[in-house]
Short mmCIF file of C-alpha atoms and ligand atoms in Angstrom, two decimals:
data_model
loop_
_atom_site.label_atom_id
_atom_site.label_comp_id
_atom_site.label_asym_id
_atom_site.label_seq_id
_atom_site.Cartn_x
_atom_site.Cartn_y
_atom_site.Cartn_z
CA MET A 1 10.35 22.35 31.65
CA GLY A 2 10.04 18.79 30.27
CA ASN A 3 8.64 18.12 26.83
CA PHE A 4 5.29 16.94 28.21
CA ASP A 5 4.65 20.26 29.98
CA LYS A 6 5.75 22.14 26.86
CA ILE A 7 3.25 20.16 24.77
CA VAL A 8 0.45 20.91 27.26
CA ASN A 9 1.31 24.64 27.06
CA LEU A 10 1.51 24.58 23.29
CA CYS A 11 -1.91 22.89 23.15
CA LYS A 12 -3.45 25.63 25.28
CA ASN A 13 -1.78 28.54 23.49
CA ARG A 14 -2.30 27.31 19.94
CA GLY A 15 -5.97 26.27 20.13
CA ILE A 16 -5.35 22.52 20.26
CA ILE A 17 -6.67 21.41 23.70
CA PHE A 18 -8.06 23.53 26.55
CA GLN A 19 -8.99 22.65 30.13
CA GLY A 20 -12.70 21.73 30.23
CA SER A 21 -14.93 24.44 31.82
CA ASP A 22 -11.81 26.64 31.96
CA ILE A 23 -13.51 29.89 33.06
CA TYR A 24 -14.86 28.03 36.12
CA ASP A 25 -11.32 26.91 37.01
CA GLY A 26 -11.87 23.65 35.17
CA LEU A 27 -13.50 20.31 35.93
CA ALA A 28 -10.83 17.73 36.77
CA ASN A 29 -10.01 15.25 33.99
CA THR A 30 -12.09 16.99 31.33
CA TRP A 31 -10.59 18.63 28.25
CA ASP A 32 -12.02 20.51 25.27
CA TYR A 33 -10.53 20.46 21.78
CA GLY A 34 -10.01 23.90 20.27
CA PRO A 35 -10.22 24.92 16.59
CA VAL A 36 -6.86 23.32 15.74
CA GLY A 37 -7.29 20.25 17.95
CA VAL A 38 -10.70 19.30 16.60
CA GLU A 39 -9.25 19.15 13.07
CA LEU A 40 -6.35 17.01 14.27
CA LYS A 41 -8.56 14.53 16.12
CA ASN A 42 -11.09 14.34 13.26
CA ASN A 43 -8.29 13.65 10.78
CA ILE A 44 -6.89 10.91 13.00
CA LYS A 45 -10.33 9.31 13.24
CA ARG A 46 -10.64 9.48 9.44
CA THR A 47 -7.35 7.63 8.91
CA TRP A 48 -8.43 4.95 11.38
CA TRP A 49 -11.81 4.49 9.67
CA LYS A 50 -10.09 4.32 6.29
CA LYS A 51 -7.68 1.63 7.46
CA PHE A 52 -10.08 -0.50 9.49
CA VAL A 53 -13.38 -0.08 7.63
CA GLN A 54 -12.95 1.37 4.14
CA GLU A 55 -9.84 -0.63 3.18
CA SER A 56 -10.61 -3.67 5.30
CA ALA A 57 -12.57 -6.23 3.33
CA ASN A 58 -15.59 -7.52 5.25
CA SER A 59 -15.57 -4.81 7.91
CA PHE A 60 -18.71 -2.81 8.61
CA GLY A 61 -19.19 0.39 10.57
CA VAL A 62 -21.93 1.14 13.09
CA ASP A 63 -22.82 4.08 15.30
CA ALA A 64 -24.62 2.71 18.34
CA ASP A 65 -26.22 4.79 21.07
CA ILE A 66 -24.33 5.68 24.22
CA LEU A 67 -27.32 4.65 26.32
CA MET A 68 -28.03 0.94 26.15
CA HIS A 69 -30.39 -1.49 27.85
CA PRO A 70 -29.21 -2.02 31.46
CA LYS A 71 -29.06 -5.77 30.86
CA VAL A 72 -26.22 -5.20 28.37
CA TRP A 73 -23.97 -4.26 31.29
CA GLU A 74 -25.06 -7.23 33.34
CA ALA A 75 -24.28 -9.53 30.43
CA SER A 76 -20.93 -7.86 29.76
CA GLY A 77 -19.88 -8.24 33.40
CA HIS A 78 -19.47 -4.50 33.98
CA VAL A 79 -22.14 -4.21 36.71
CA GLU A 80 -20.43 -6.87 38.77
CA GLY A 81 -16.81 -6.42 37.88
CA PHE A 82 -15.90 -3.02 36.42
CA ASN A 83 -14.37 -1.84 39.67
CA ASP A 84 -11.40 0.29 40.52
CA PRO A 85 -9.45 0.25 43.79
CA LYS A 86 -9.69 3.71 45.31
CA ILE A 87 -7.73 5.14 48.23
CA ASP A 88 -8.11 8.50 50.03
CA CYS A 89 -5.46 10.71 51.57
CA LYS A 90 -6.64 11.23 55.18
CA ASN A 91 -4.75 14.53 55.32
CA CYS A 92 -5.94 16.45 52.23
CA LYS A 93 -8.90 14.18 51.35
CA THR A 94 -7.77 13.70 47.74
CA ARG A 95 -8.86 10.41 46.17
CA TYR A 96 -6.63 8.28 43.95
CA GLY A 97 -6.77 5.02 42.05
CA ALA A 98 -4.53 2.87 44.29
CA ASP A 99 -3.12 1.07 41.24
CA HIS A 100 -2.20 4.32 39.46
CA LEU A 101 -0.72 5.73 42.68
CA ILE A 102 1.63 2.74 42.97
CA GLU A 103 2.51 2.67 39.27
CA ASP A 104 3.32 6.39 39.19
CA PHE A 105 5.32 6.19 42.44
CA SER A 106 7.34 3.24 41.10
CA LYS A 107 7.76 4.95 37.72
CA ASP A 108 5.88 2.02 36.13
CA LYS A 109 8.35 -0.55 37.52
CA VAL A 110 5.55 -2.19 39.53
CA ASN A 111 2.47 -3.59 37.79
CA ALA A 112 -0.36 -3.01 40.27
CA ASP A 113 -2.85 -4.79 37.97
CA ILE A 114 -1.68 -8.12 39.28
CA MET A 115 -1.69 -7.14 42.98
CA SER A 116 -4.46 -7.92 45.46
CA PHE A 117 -5.86 -5.12 47.65
CA ALA A 118 -3.83 -6.40 50.60
CA GLU A 119 -0.65 -6.39 48.51
CA MET A 120 -1.32 -2.84 47.33
CA GLU A 121 -1.94 -1.61 50.89
CA GLN A 122 1.24 -3.36 52.04
CA TYR A 123 3.28 -1.78 49.22
CA ILE A 124 1.93 1.72 50.00
CA ALA A 125 2.70 1.32 53.73
CA GLU A 126 6.16 -0.22 53.23
CA HIS A 127 7.27 2.41 50.74
CA LYS A 128 5.52 5.24 52.63
CA VAL A 129 4.07 6.31 49.27
CA PRO A 130 3.38 10.06 49.61
CA CYS A 131 0.20 11.80 48.48
CA PRO A 132 1.14 13.55 45.19
CA LYS A 133 -0.86 16.60 46.35
CA CYS A 134 0.10 17.22 50.01
CA GLY A 135 3.16 14.96 50.37
CA LYS A 136 1.88 13.16 53.53
CA SER A 137 1.63 9.37 53.69
CA ASN A 138 -1.55 8.86 55.68
CA TRP A 139 -3.99 6.64 53.78
CA THR A 140 -7.39 5.02 54.25
CA ASN A 141 -7.87 1.36 53.37
CA ILE A 142 -8.56 0.56 49.72
CA LYS A 143 -12.23 0.39 48.67
CA THR A 144 -13.76 -0.63 45.35
CA PHE A 145 -15.90 1.67 43.24
CA ASN A 146 -17.78 0.77 40.13
CA MET A 147 -16.42 2.96 37.35
CA MET A 148 -19.64 3.25 35.34
CA PHE A 149 -21.43 6.59 35.36
CA SER A 150 -25.14 6.12 35.86
CA THR A 151 -28.16 8.24 35.22
CA SER A 152 -31.87 7.55 35.31
CA ARG A 153 -34.75 7.68 32.89
CA GLY A 154 -38.46 7.95 33.40
CA LEU A 155 -41.06 10.69 33.48
CA THR A 156 -41.70 10.70 37.22
CA ASP A 157 -39.54 9.98 40.21
CA GLU A 158 -41.44 6.73 40.92
CA ASN A 159 -40.80 5.57 37.40
CA GLN A 160 -37.05 5.83 37.41
CA ASN A 161 -34.77 3.23 35.93
CA LEU A 162 -31.05 3.19 36.35
CA ILE A 163 -29.18 3.38 33.06
CA TYR A 164 -25.47 3.68 32.40
CA LEU A 165 -23.31 5.81 30.15
CA ARG A 166 -21.36 3.16 28.24
CA PRO A 167 -17.85 2.56 29.61
CA GLU A 168 -16.73 1.09 26.26
CA THR A 169 -18.10 1.20 22.72
CA ALA A 170 -17.52 -2.54 22.22
CA GLN A 171 -20.94 -3.61 23.50
CA GLY A 172 -22.62 -1.59 20.71
CA GLU A 173 -20.80 -3.85 18.27
CA PHE A 174 -21.65 -7.10 20.08
CA VAL A 175 -25.37 -6.35 20.43
CA ASN A 176 -25.52 -5.55 16.71
CA PHE A 177 -23.79 -8.76 15.62
CA LEU A 178 -27.03 -10.37 14.41
CA ASN A 179 -28.35 -7.15 12.81
CA VAL A 180 -25.17 -6.57 10.82
CA GLN A 181 -24.77 -10.20 9.84
CA ARG A 182 -28.33 -10.43 8.51
CA SER A 183 -28.68 -7.00 6.90
CA MET A 184 -25.27 -7.11 5.20
CA ARG A 185 -25.47 -10.86 4.42
CA ALA A 186 -22.07 -11.09 6.10
CA LYS A 187 -20.17 -14.35 6.23
CA LEU A 188 -17.53 -15.14 8.81
CA PRO A 189 -14.92 -13.84 9.26
CA PHE A 190 -16.19 -10.25 9.39
CA GLY A 191 -15.68 -7.17 11.50
CA ILE A 192 -17.81 -4.48 13.14
CA ALA A 193 -16.21 -1.15 13.97
CA GLN A 194 -17.28 2.09 15.55
CA ILE A 195 -15.93 5.34 16.89
CA GLY A 196 -17.73 6.91 19.79
CA LYS A 197 -17.73 8.32 23.30
CA ALA A 198 -17.17 6.23 26.39
CA PHE A 199 -17.31 7.30 30.04
CA ARG A 200 -15.45 6.03 33.09
CA ASN A 201 -15.47 7.42 36.59
CA GLU A 202 -11.68 7.46 36.75
CA VAL A 203 -9.72 9.11 39.51
CA THR A 204 -6.35 9.91 38.01
CA PRO A 205 -3.29 11.89 38.95
CA GLY A 206 -3.38 14.12 35.88
CA ASN A 207 -1.24 13.44 32.81
CA PHE A 208 -3.36 15.69 30.62
CA THR A 209 -5.63 13.72 28.24
CA PHE A 210 -3.95 10.37 28.84
CA ARG A 211 -6.71 9.09 31.13
CA THR A 212 -9.96 11.02 31.32
CA ILE A 213 -13.53 10.45 32.43
CA GLU A 214 -15.06 11.11 28.98
CA PHE A 215 -13.16 9.92 25.93
CA GLU A 216 -13.60 8.49 22.47
CA GLN A 217 -12.77 4.94 21.55
CA MET A 218 -12.16 3.43 18.14
CA GLU A 219 -12.97 -0.25 18.44
CA HIS A 220 -13.07 -3.09 15.98
CA GLN A 221 -14.45 -6.55 16.74
CA TRP A 222 -13.47 -9.34 14.37
CA PHE A 223 -15.86 -12.31 14.47
CA CYS A 224 -14.27 -15.56 13.35
CA LYS A 225 -14.19 -19.33 13.53
CA PRO A 226 -12.55 -20.53 16.78
CA GLU A 227 -9.83 -22.50 14.90
CA ASP A 228 -8.74 -19.38 13.02
CA SER A 229 -8.81 -17.04 15.99
CA MET A 230 -5.14 -17.20 17.09
CA ASN A 231 -3.97 -16.36 13.56
CA PHE A 232 -6.29 -13.36 13.47
CA TYR A 233 -5.09 -12.30 16.93
CA GLU A 234 -1.51 -12.16 15.61
CA GLU A 235 -2.71 -10.39 12.47
CA PHE A 236 -4.42 -7.64 14.48
CA LYS A 237 -1.37 -7.13 16.70
CA GLN A 238 0.59 -6.50 13.52
CA LYS A 239 -2.12 -4.32 11.97
CA ALA A 240 -2.30 -2.18 15.11
CA VAL A 241 1.41 -1.32 14.87
CA ASP A 242 1.37 -0.93 11.07
CA TYR A 243 -1.47 1.57 11.37
CA LEU A 244 0.47 3.67 13.89
CA VAL A 245 3.56 3.63 11.67
CA SER A 246 1.43 4.64 8.67
CA ILE A 247 0.36 7.86 10.46
CA GLY A 248 3.89 8.82 11.40
CA PHE A 249 5.03 6.85 14.47
CA LYS A 250 8.59 5.54 14.60
CA ARG A 251 8.59 1.79 15.14
CA GLU A 252 11.19 2.11 17.89
CA ASN A 253 8.73 4.18 19.94
CA LEU A 254 6.21 1.29 20.00
CA ARG A 255 6.38 -2.06 21.72
CA TYR A 256 4.12 -4.96 22.62
CA HIS A 257 3.21 -5.64 26.22
CA ASP A 258 1.43 -8.94 26.94
CA HIS A 259 -1.10 -8.68 29.78
CA ASP A 260 0.35 -10.10 33.00
CA LYS A 261 -3.10 -11.14 34.22
CA LEU A 262 -5.67 -12.37 31.69
CA ALA A 263 -9.41 -11.91 32.22
CA PHE A 264 -10.78 -15.38 33.00
CA TYR A 265 -12.50 -15.65 29.59
CA ALA A 266 -9.62 -14.25 27.52
CA LYS A 267 -7.34 -16.55 25.55
CA ALA A 268 -4.69 -13.86 24.98
CA ALA A 269 -4.32 -10.09 25.37
CA CYS A 270 -1.62 -7.67 24.40
CA ASP A 271 -1.25 -3.89 24.50
CA VAL A 272 0.80 -1.69 22.25
CA TYR A 273 2.83 0.67 24.43
CA TYR A 274 4.09 4.06 23.25
CA ASN A 275 7.15 5.83 24.56
CA PHE A 276 5.34 8.92 25.95
CA PRO A 277 7.51 11.65 27.52
CA ILE A 278 5.93 10.44 30.82
CA GLY A 279 7.14 6.86 30.21
CA TRP A 280 6.12 3.76 28.24
CA LYS A 281 2.33 3.55 28.50
CA GLU A 282 -0.59 1.70 26.92
CA LEU A 283 -1.81 3.14 23.65
CA ASN A 284 -4.09 0.36 22.43
CA GLY A 285 -5.17 -3.17 23.22
CA VAL A 286 -5.66 -6.33 21.16
CA HIS A 287 -7.73 -8.93 22.99
CA HIS A 288 -8.73 -12.48 22.16
CA ARG A 289 -12.12 -12.62 23.87
CA GLY A 290 -13.10 -16.17 22.88
CA ASP A 291 -16.89 -16.53 22.63
CA TRP A 292 -17.50 -14.79 25.98
CA ASP A 293 -19.36 -11.72 24.70
CA LEU A 294 -21.73 -13.41 22.28
CA SER A 295 -22.39 -16.30 24.68
CA ARG A 296 -23.27 -13.89 27.47
CA HIS A 297 -25.58 -11.86 25.23
CA GLN A 298 -27.21 -15.08 24.09
CA GLU A 299 -27.78 -16.03 27.74
CA PHE A 300 -29.13 -12.63 28.83
CA SER A 301 -31.18 -11.75 25.73
CA GLY A 302 -32.44 -15.22 24.88
CA LYS A 303 -31.42 -14.65 21.20
CA SER A 304 -29.33 -17.33 19.57
CA MET A 305 -25.86 -16.16 18.54
CA ILE A 306 -25.05 -19.47 16.86
CA TYR A 307 -23.60 -19.06 13.40
CA THR A 308 -24.18 -21.70 10.75
CA ASP A 309 -21.32 -22.02 8.31
CA PRO A 310 -22.94 -21.80 4.84
CA PHE A 311 -20.35 -24.17 3.30
CA THR A 312 -19.88 -26.88 5.94
CA ASN A 313 -23.12 -26.43 7.91
CA GLU A 314 -21.03 -26.34 11.12
CA LYS A 315 -22.71 -24.47 13.98
CA TYR A 316 -20.82 -22.48 16.58
CA ILE A 317 -20.69 -19.20 18.50
CA PRO A 318 -18.02 -17.07 16.82
CA ASN A 319 -14.83 -16.02 18.61
CA VAL A 320 -13.93 -12.35 18.81
CA ILE A 321 -10.62 -10.59 18.32
CA GLU A 322 -10.96 -7.06 19.64
CA TYR A 323 -8.74 -4.15 18.70
CA SER A 324 -9.36 -1.02 20.75
CA ILE A 325 -7.68 2.38 20.84
CA GLY A 326 -8.63 5.68 22.45
CA ALA A 327 -8.93 8.53 19.94
CA ASP A 328 -7.89 11.06 22.58
CA ARG A 329 -4.97 9.01 23.83
CA LEU A 330 -3.86 8.50 20.24
CA THR A 331 -4.15 12.26 19.60
CA LEU A 332 -1.93 12.86 22.63
CA ALA A 333 0.59 10.30 21.38
CA VAL A 334 0.54 11.89 17.91
CA LEU A 335 1.31 15.28 19.50
CA CYS A 336 4.20 13.79 21.51
CA GLU A 337 5.60 11.99 18.46
CA ALA A 338 5.36 15.09 16.26
CA TYR A 339 6.80 17.60 18.76
CA ASP A 340 10.28 18.81 17.97
CA GLU A 341 12.55 21.69 18.87
CA GLU A 342 14.97 22.30 16.02
CA LYS A 343 18.18 24.30 16.19
CA LEU A 344 18.40 26.50 13.11
CA PRO A 345 21.64 27.55 11.35
CA ASP A 346 21.18 31.14 12.58
CA GLY A 347 21.20 29.88 16.20
CA ASP A 348 17.47 30.29 16.63
CA THR A 349 15.22 27.39 17.75
CA ARG A 350 11.94 26.56 16.11
CA VAL A 351 9.15 24.46 17.63
CA VAL A 352 7.58 22.29 14.97
CA LEU A 353 4.93 19.59 14.93
CA HIS A 354 5.93 17.09 12.24
CA PHE A 355 2.45 15.64 11.67
CA HIS A 356 1.85 13.28 8.78
CA PRO A 357 0.25 15.72 6.24
CA ALA A 358 -2.95 13.60 6.21
CA ILE A 359 -3.60 14.36 9.89
CA ALA A 360 -2.26 17.92 10.01
CA PRO A 361 -5.07 20.28 11.19
CA TYR A 362 -4.52 22.77 8.35
CA LYS A 363 -3.03 21.56 5.11
CA VAL A 364 -2.02 24.97 3.85
CA ALA A 365 -1.51 28.50 5.17
CA ILE A 366 -1.99 31.44 2.83
CA LEU A 367 0.44 34.24 3.63
CA PRO A 368 0.31 37.44 1.53
CA LEU A 369 3.72 39.13 1.71
CA GLN A 370 2.02 42.50 2.07
CA LYS A 371 -1.48 43.48 3.10
CA ASN A 372 -2.21 45.08 -0.31
CA LEU A 373 -1.90 41.60 -1.87
CA GLY A 374 -4.95 40.59 0.14
CA ASP A 375 -7.38 40.36 -2.79
CA LYS A 376 -5.26 37.84 -4.67
CA ALA A 377 -4.48 35.94 -1.45
CA ARG A 378 -8.19 35.72 -0.59
CA GLU A 379 -8.91 34.43 -4.09
CA VAL A 380 -6.38 31.59 -3.62
CA TYR A 381 -7.72 30.93 -0.11
CA ASN A 382 -11.33 30.66 -1.33
CA ALA A 383 -10.40 28.34 -4.18
CA LEU A 384 -8.37 25.96 -1.97
CA ALA A 385 -10.87 26.03 0.93
CA LYS A 386 -13.34 24.12 -1.28
CA ASN A 387 -11.09 21.08 -0.97
CA PHE A 388 -8.83 21.53 2.06
CA MET A 389 -8.67 23.06 5.54
CA VAL A 390 -6.80 26.28 4.86
CA THR A 391 -5.74 29.06 7.21
CA TYR A 392 -4.86 32.67 6.48
CA ASP A 393 -2.34 34.92 8.20
CA ASP A 394 -1.26 38.42 7.17
CA ALA A 395 0.00 39.66 10.55
CA GLY A 396 3.68 40.16 11.36
CA SER A 397 6.91 39.30 9.56
CA ILE A 398 6.93 36.32 7.23
CA GLY A 399 9.43 34.57 9.55
CA LYS A 400 7.05 34.89 12.52
CA ARG A 401 4.16 33.63 10.40
CA TYR A 402 6.17 30.55 9.35
CA ARG A 403 6.94 29.83 13.03
CA ARG A 404 3.26 30.05 13.98
CA GLN A 405 2.38 27.52 11.26
CA ASP A 406 5.27 25.24 12.29
CA GLU A 407 3.87 25.20 15.82
CA ILE A 408 0.52 23.83 14.63
CA GLY A 409 2.12 21.51 12.08
CA THR A 410 0.87 23.09 8.83
CA PRO A 411 2.79 21.16 6.15
CA MET A 412 2.69 23.84 3.42
CA CYS A 413 2.83 27.64 3.50
CA ILE A 414 1.92 29.54 0.34
CA THR A 415 3.22 33.08 0.00
CA ILE A 416 1.59 35.50 -2.39
CA ASP A 417 3.94 38.22 -3.68
CA PHE A 418 3.97 40.83 -6.46
CA ASP A 419 5.13 38.28 -9.06
CA THR A 420 1.91 36.37 -8.34
CA LEU A 421 -0.05 39.24 -9.89
CA ASN A 422 2.03 39.04 -13.09
CA ASP A 423 2.60 35.33 -13.66
CA ASN A 424 -0.01 33.58 -11.47
CA THR A 425 2.69 31.72 -9.50
CA VAL A 426 3.19 31.38 -5.74
CA THR A 427 5.93 30.14 -3.42
CA ILE A 428 5.30 26.96 -1.44
CA ARG A 429 7.44 26.37 1.63
CA ASP A 430 7.73 22.87 3.06
CA ARG A 431 7.36 22.65 6.87
CA ASP A 432 9.96 19.92 7.41
CA THR A 433 12.74 20.84 4.95
CA MET A 434 11.88 24.58 4.88
CA GLU A 435 12.67 24.41 1.15
CA GLN A 436 10.68 26.62 -1.20
CA ILE A 437 9.50 26.05 -4.76
CA ARG A 438 7.55 28.16 -7.22
CA LEU A 439 4.30 26.78 -8.63
CA ASN A 440 1.45 27.96 -10.85
CA ILE A 441 -1.81 28.52 -8.94
CA ASN A 442 -3.62 26.20 -11.39
CA GLY A 443 -1.46 23.28 -10.22
CA LEU A 444 -1.96 23.83 -6.47
CA LYS A 445 -4.94 21.52 -5.98
CA ASP A 446 -3.14 18.50 -7.48
CA TYR A 447 0.10 19.31 -5.70
CA ILE A 448 -1.56 19.53 -2.27
CA SER A 449 -3.72 16.44 -2.88
CA LYS A 450 -0.62 14.36 -3.60
CA LYS A 451 1.19 15.67 -0.52
CA ILE A 452 -1.64 14.79 1.89
CA GLU A 453 -2.53 11.43 0.38
CA TYR A 454 -3.13 8.66 2.94
N1 LIG B 501 -13.37 -2.80 24.89
C1 LIG B 501 -12.10 -2.96 25.47
C2 LIG B 501 -11.64 -1.80 26.21
O1 LIG B 501 -12.38 -0.85 26.44
P1 LIG B 501 -9.56 -0.86 27.48
O2 LIG B 501 -8.14 -1.35 27.54
O3 LIG B 501 -10.24 -0.59 28.77
O4 LIG B 501 -10.34 -1.91 26.60
C3 LIG B 501 -9.13 0.46 25.27
O5 LIG B 501 -9.60 0.47 26.59
C4 LIG B 501 -8.39 1.75 24.94
O6 LIG B 501 -9.20 2.88 25.25
C5 LIG B 501 -7.10 1.95 25.76
O7 LIG B 501 -6.02 1.27 25.17
C6 LIG B 501 -6.94 3.46 25.67
O8 LIG B 501 -6.37 3.85 24.44
C7 LIG B 501 -8.38 3.96 25.71
N2 LIG B 501 -8.80 4.31 27.09
C8 LIG B 501 -9.25 3.48 28.06
N3 LIG B 501 -9.57 4.18 29.17
C9 LIG B 501 -9.33 5.47 28.91
C10 LIG B 501 -9.47 6.70 29.65
N4 LIG B 501 -9.95 6.70 30.87
N5 LIG B 501 -9.09 7.86 29.04
C11 LIG B 501 -8.63 7.86 27.78
N6 LIG B 501 -8.50 6.76 27.02
C12 LIG B 501 -8.83 5.57 27.58
#
């Protein structure tokens, strides 16, 4: 079994990620976070917010609605152009994204993004690309499908209006540009960030949570003077990688990938790729969007997006540098980066998730050596739970309990023994080095806080 399959199994068995609607045999491309996974993803989102809002001078957060005025999606170009090339297997009737089919078949050696429909059809025919499900190579022509999910609003059937579930969070930032600028008295350059759900009617060949139909994005739009925009573009490329390294990624597992085909309005665009066990794949994007978004919203809403420089009185529509990363895709990458199988001196193997302590689901596990130490152990648990996510385990041998915590990446295990009752000290075992030290209970809060600092 390859590492990717082992990670998927670990996620299911250790309460990290489950198949969505599991008891109904699942709904394709949907996934639910379990008790351990929700902590992991929330912690990741917290580090992102800290880096890109809290510690980033002149950046402001928003939380816009998923449902937006239909004109937003006309202005953004999604109604007209957010299309995916789909192809059906005539034999088993399974539908695929033609681009993903080609990229997976070629093991990412071919970039289908830059191919026309005719070129994709030709490639599939020439290489007799088989259907991943039934193995036959018997395909329909390629058709386009708009990837936006739609729903309708209105009290009666006659009064229905088509509205869309947002396919990206970015538009919530663009439509609030004027509101944020005025209410926060913001001067250029400044940023607007948000974390929220996005929806895309993707047909994908699996790969767990890598590409799903409902996912969370963490997006940051930096509004700036056109002359300064290329410098900021380079700055955000750097910041994107620095952030990933700060939460535990090895630099050698990340690389830049310039877009082969730029959107007609874009001045530059670059992805950061991560070395997933399934190959090098996009983790985040940094896009120089020029003044496209604000100009289009000015045109469609009739509201002026012109910014007047308070020092020079210059007037212009700001340029935008966008940095966008999927919270779910990042969580998957974090799991892949942290996963390790370590050979131990006694010949045993332990599975361990080496999360950065700041994003580890539980910071500490409380393990009483014997059940009759439960009162003291509960006392320590209750005291620490006021400040940290703590878990408790009194079942099985201490070795087995350590292994269970290693598998969910708990950085510190605290054992309560009979000495604890006499001298108020406990043993703390470090997940990565497996070294143990003795510490007074009164010093635990400070010790843990330092260890999980971000
Ligand atoms: N506003 C720009 C934008 O949405 P994108 O490249 O389409 O750009 C940005 O998406 C990021 O969102 C990707 O780099 C990826 O991390 C994540 N993402 C996009 N589609 C996804 C999907 N179907 N499932 C999971 N994550 C996705």
